[in-house]
Amino acid sequence: MKSGNWQEEMAEKKKIGDWNVLDLREDGETSPEIVYLLEPMSGAVPSCVIFFLGGAVLGQFPHIAYSTFLERIATKMNAAVVAVPYEVNLDHFNIAQRAVSRMKNAVIECEDSRGYPAELPKYAIGHSLGAKLHGIGIAATGIGEELAGVGFVSYNNFGFAETITMARSFAKEMQVGNDFGFGAGSSMPFDALFDLAGMAVSAVGLEFTPSPLDMDRIVESKFDGGVLKKTRM
């Protein structure tokens, strides 16, 4: 639907902060392929499209957890923001592959149904694990050649054991132990839970794919000069 009425309708019905839910699943697919789209309130064609991937856990709800941050970007740049949610698991290759697929399908949807020009510049911003996922996607698919710029915020390439250590520190700061009854008087002290988790990880050798070392190698070998020049951390 590329009618001129699109701009008028968007100006009347949408304002900044109104997220559109796009289900990009194809005919025959049963699982939803959701992205969240934030468009400029001006009603004009966006100046660019920004693909956003959030951090672990928060990345499942980017339109909520990062709403203020993304609204400011959309307003300042007159940009359309495509926030791609994902569920956390150990296979970061798979998460990144699905994210790239959704980004490409979102572009097609916005061009076909919302009148976005094909020549709009595309940018990628990732926070924490989202930055790593963008890095994997760029290295594995070559999508970096199509991007005008890449922004990594608090790039996270920690291993699984390090992630548990970080979770322990975060939980202590938030005083989760007291909230859930794992204080000094508990039969299973709060710290002991993380010690047990750490030992279990070491015993069975759980690790993310790619591992931190493999991810470093991927970046070194696949990020060429052109991609590096337009990447900011």
Short mmCIF file of C-alpha atoms in Angstrom, two decimals:
data_model
loop_
_atom_site.label_atom_id
_atom_site.label_comp_id
_atom_site.label_asym_id
_atom_site.label_seq_id
_atom_site.Cartn_x
_atom_site.Cartn_y
_atom_site.Cartn_z
CA MET A 1 0.00 0.00 0.00
CA LYS A 2 2.03 2.96 -1.28
CA SER A 3 -0.69 5.55 -1.44
CA GLY A 4 -0.06 9.15 -0.50
CA ASN A 5 -2.63 8.79 2.28
CA TRP A 6 -0.12 6.87 4.38
CA GLN A 7 1.69 10.00 5.55
CA GLU A 8 -1.56 11.77 6.43
CA GLU A 9 -2.90 8.76 8.31
CA MET A 10 0.32 8.34 10.28
CA ALA A 11 0.41 12.03 11.19
CA GLU A 12 -3.16 11.88 12.46
CA LYS A 13 -3.07 8.58 14.31
CA LYS A 14 0.52 8.22 15.53
CA LYS A 15 2.77 10.17 17.79
CA ILE A 16 6.23 9.37 19.06
CA GLY A 17 6.05 6.55 21.56
CA ASP A 18 3.32 4.64 19.76
CA TRP A 19 4.82 1.29 18.86
CA ASN A 20 3.47 -0.72 15.96
CA VAL A 21 3.63 -4.50 16.24
CA LEU A 22 4.57 -6.12 12.95
CA ASP A 23 4.08 -9.88 12.58
CA LEU A 24 6.35 -10.89 9.72
CA ARG A 25 5.47 -14.57 9.54
CA GLU A 26 4.93 -15.92 6.06
CA ASP A 27 2.00 -17.97 4.82
CA GLY A 28 1.98 -21.39 6.40
CA GLU A 29 4.11 -20.40 9.40
CA THR A 30 2.51 -20.81 12.81
CA SER A 31 5.03 -19.11 15.09
CA PRO A 32 4.89 -15.30 15.22
CA GLU A 33 7.86 -13.34 13.87
CA ILE A 34 7.40 -10.11 15.79
CA VAL A 35 9.26 -6.82 15.55
CA TYR A 36 8.30 -3.47 17.07
CA LEU A 37 8.26 -0.39 14.83
CA LEU A 38 8.56 3.18 16.12
CA GLU A 39 7.98 5.88 13.51
CA PRO A 40 8.52 9.68 13.48
CA MET A 41 5.61 11.72 14.72
CA SER A 42 6.04 14.24 11.92
CA GLY A 43 4.25 11.99 9.46
CA ALA A 44 7.11 12.45 7.01
CA VAL A 45 9.04 9.61 5.47
CA PRO A 46 11.77 8.64 7.97
CA SER A 47 15.31 9.85 7.33
CA CYS A 48 16.69 6.36 8.08
CA VAL A 49 15.89 2.98 9.60
CA ILE A 50 17.60 1.84 12.81
CA PHE A 51 17.68 -1.84 13.78
CA PHE A 52 17.94 -2.29 17.54
CA LEU A 53 18.83 -5.36 19.59
CA GLY A 54 18.74 -5.09 23.38
CA GLY A 55 20.60 -6.97 26.07
CA ALA A 56 19.84 -10.36 27.58
CA VAL A 57 16.40 -10.60 29.19
CA LEU A 58 15.62 -6.93 28.46
CA GLY A 59 15.97 -7.77 24.78
CA GLN A 60 12.71 -9.73 24.96
CA PHE A 61 10.83 -6.47 25.56
CA PRO A 62 12.85 -3.77 23.77
CA HIS A 63 9.83 -1.53 23.17
CA ILE A 64 9.37 -1.33 26.96
CA ALA A 65 12.85 -1.64 28.45
CA TYR A 66 14.47 0.78 25.98
CA SER A 67 11.47 2.91 25.13
CA THR A 68 12.80 6.27 26.33
CA PHE A 69 16.21 5.73 24.72
CA LEU A 70 14.73 4.73 21.37
CA GLU A 71 12.12 7.49 21.40
CA ARG A 72 14.88 10.06 21.80
CA ILE A 73 16.80 8.61 18.88
CA ALA A 74 13.70 8.49 16.70
CA THR A 75 12.88 12.11 17.53
CA LYS A 76 16.40 13.47 17.08
CA MET A 77 17.07 11.69 13.80
CA ASN A 78 13.52 11.57 12.44
CA ALA A 79 14.20 7.86 12.24
CA ALA A 80 12.12 4.72 12.12
CA VAL A 81 13.29 2.23 14.76
CA VAL A 82 12.84 -1.50 14.27
CA ALA A 83 13.33 -3.18 17.65
CA VAL A 84 13.82 -6.93 17.31
CA PRO A 85 12.93 -9.02 20.39
CA TYR A 86 14.55 -12.38 21.11
CA GLU A 87 14.56 -15.11 23.73
CA VAL A 88 17.88 -15.86 25.38
CA ASN A 89 19.56 -19.24 24.95
CA LEU A 90 23.10 -20.57 24.57
CA ASP A 91 23.05 -20.59 20.76
CA HIS A 92 23.85 -17.00 19.86
CA PHE A 93 24.42 -17.97 16.23
CA ASN A 94 20.79 -19.02 15.94
CA ILE A 95 19.49 -15.90 17.70
CA ALA A 96 21.54 -13.66 15.40
CA GLN A 97 20.40 -15.51 12.28
CA ARG A 98 16.74 -15.08 13.21
CA ALA A 99 17.30 -11.43 14.07
CA VAL A 100 18.85 -10.70 10.66
CA SER A 101 15.96 -12.49 8.96
CA ARG A 102 13.44 -10.35 10.84
CA MET A 103 15.35 -7.16 10.02
CA LYS A 104 15.33 -7.95 6.31
CA ASN A 105 11.65 -8.89 6.37
CA ALA A 106 10.82 -5.71 8.30
CA VAL A 107 12.47 -3.62 5.57
CA ILE A 108 10.42 -5.39 2.91
CA GLU A 109 7.22 -4.84 4.91
CA CYS A 110 7.96 -1.14 5.47
CA GLU A 111 8.76 -0.61 1.79
CA ASP A 112 5.76 -2.53 0.47
CA SER A 113 3.11 -1.49 3.00
CA ARG A 114 4.30 1.82 4.40
CA GLY A 115 5.97 3.46 1.42
CA TYR A 116 9.55 3.59 2.74
CA PRO A 117 12.02 4.36 -0.07
CA ALA A 118 14.45 1.51 -0.72
CA GLU A 119 17.40 3.91 -0.55
CA LEU A 120 16.83 4.90 3.09
CA PRO A 121 20.10 4.52 5.09
CA LYS A 122 20.09 1.59 7.51
CA TYR A 123 21.86 1.57 10.89
CA ALA A 124 22.33 -1.09 13.57
CA ILE A 125 22.53 -0.40 17.31
CA GLY A 126 23.02 -3.11 19.90
CA HIS A 127 23.28 -3.02 23.68
CA SER A 128 25.27 -5.61 25.64
CA LEU A 129 24.42 -9.06 24.22
CA GLY A 130 22.53 -7.27 21.43
CA ALA A 131 25.84 -5.81 20.28
CA LYS A 132 27.36 -9.28 20.10
CA LEU A 133 24.35 -10.55 18.13
CA HIS A 134 24.70 -7.70 15.63
CA GLY A 135 28.38 -8.59 15.35
CA ILE A 136 27.56 -12.22 14.58
CA GLY A 137 24.94 -11.20 12.04
CA ILE A 138 27.32 -8.85 10.26
CA ALA A 139 30.08 -11.46 10.17
CA ALA A 140 27.87 -14.37 9.10
CA THR A 141 25.57 -12.72 6.55
CA GLY A 142 27.48 -9.76 5.12
CA ILE A 143 24.66 -7.42 6.12
CA GLY A 144 27.32 -4.95 7.23
CA GLU A 145 27.78 -3.91 3.61
CA GLU A 146 24.16 -2.70 3.58
CA LEU A 147 24.51 -0.66 6.79
CA ALA A 148 25.48 3.00 6.88
CA GLY A 149 26.66 2.71 10.48
CA VAL A 150 26.93 0.34 13.45
CA GLY A 151 26.79 1.28 17.14
CA PHE A 152 27.80 -1.10 19.94
CA VAL A 153 26.79 0.01 23.45
CA SER A 154 28.47 -1.89 26.33
CA TYR A 155 29.49 -4.74 24.03
CA ASN A 156 29.20 -8.04 25.94
CA ASN A 157 31.24 -11.06 24.92
CA PHE A 158 31.40 -12.72 28.34
CA GLY A 159 31.34 -16.48 28.77
CA PHE A 160 28.58 -18.33 30.59
CA ALA A 161 30.53 -18.61 33.85
CA GLU A 162 31.31 -14.87 33.77
CA THR A 163 27.63 -14.17 33.20
CA ILE A 164 26.78 -16.01 36.42
CA THR A 165 29.34 -13.90 38.28
CA MET A 166 27.78 -10.76 36.84
CA ALA A 167 24.32 -11.97 37.86
CA ARG A 168 25.56 -12.51 41.41
CA SER A 169 26.89 -8.95 41.61
CA PHE A 170 23.74 -7.51 40.10
CA ALA A 171 21.50 -9.48 42.44
CA LYS A 172 23.48 -8.30 45.46
CA GLU A 173 23.16 -4.70 44.38
CA MET A 174 19.42 -5.10 43.97
CA GLN A 175 19.25 -6.98 47.31
CA VAL A 176 17.39 -9.80 45.66
CA GLY A 177 18.61 -12.13 48.38
CA ASN A 178 16.58 -10.40 51.07
CA ASP A 179 13.51 -10.11 48.84
CA PHE A 180 13.38 -13.85 48.19
CA GLY A 181 14.30 -15.09 51.62
CA PHE A 182 17.87 -16.15 50.88
CA GLY A 183 19.33 -14.04 53.67
CA ALA A 184 21.57 -15.04 56.52
CA GLY A 185 18.84 -17.07 58.20
CA SER A 186 17.94 -19.08 55.12
CA SER A 187 18.70 -22.79 54.89
CA MET A 188 20.33 -22.17 51.50
CA PRO A 189 22.33 -18.92 51.59
CA PHE A 190 22.03 -16.67 48.60
CA ASP A 191 25.71 -16.88 47.63
CA ALA A 192 25.60 -20.67 47.79
CA LEU A 193 23.08 -20.76 44.94
CA PHE A 194 25.49 -18.96 42.63
CA ASP A 195 28.42 -21.08 43.84
CA LEU A 196 26.39 -24.18 43.01
CA ALA A 197 25.49 -22.79 39.59
CA GLY A 198 29.14 -21.94 38.89
CA MET A 199 30.29 -25.43 39.81
CA ALA A 200 27.59 -26.99 37.64
CA VAL A 201 28.65 -24.89 34.66
CA SER A 202 32.30 -25.89 35.12
CA ALA A 203 31.42 -29.56 35.53
CA VAL A 204 29.35 -29.91 32.35
CA GLY A 205 31.24 -27.35 30.27
CA LEU A 206 28.29 -25.14 29.37
CA GLU A 207 29.23 -22.26 27.08
CA PHE A 208 27.69 -19.87 24.61
CA THR A 209 28.02 -20.47 20.88
CA PRO A 210 30.19 -18.82 19.75
CA SER A 211 32.41 -18.79 22.82
CA PRO A 212 34.19 -15.56 23.78
CA LEU A 213 37.41 -16.76 22.10
CA ASP A 214 35.61 -17.84 18.94
CA MET A 215 33.73 -14.54 18.83
CA ASP A 216 37.00 -12.61 18.99
CA ARG A 217 38.32 -14.67 16.08
CA ILE A 218 35.15 -14.07 14.08
CA VAL A 219 35.41 -10.31 14.53
CA GLU A 220 39.10 -10.29 13.62
CA SER A 221 38.59 -12.34 10.47
CA LYS A 222 35.19 -11.11 9.22
CA PHE A 223 35.09 -7.42 10.09
CA ASP A 224 36.84 -5.82 7.15
CA GLY A 225 38.10 -2.25 6.98
CA GLY A 226 34.86 -0.97 5.51
CA VAL A 227 32.73 -2.30 8.37
CA LEU A 228 35.22 -1.22 11.03
CA LYS A 229 35.26 2.36 9.73
CA LYS A 230 31.52 2.72 10.27
CA THR A 231 31.43 0.93 13.64
CA ARG A 232 31.41 2.87 16.92
CA MET A 233 31.61 1.48 20.45
#
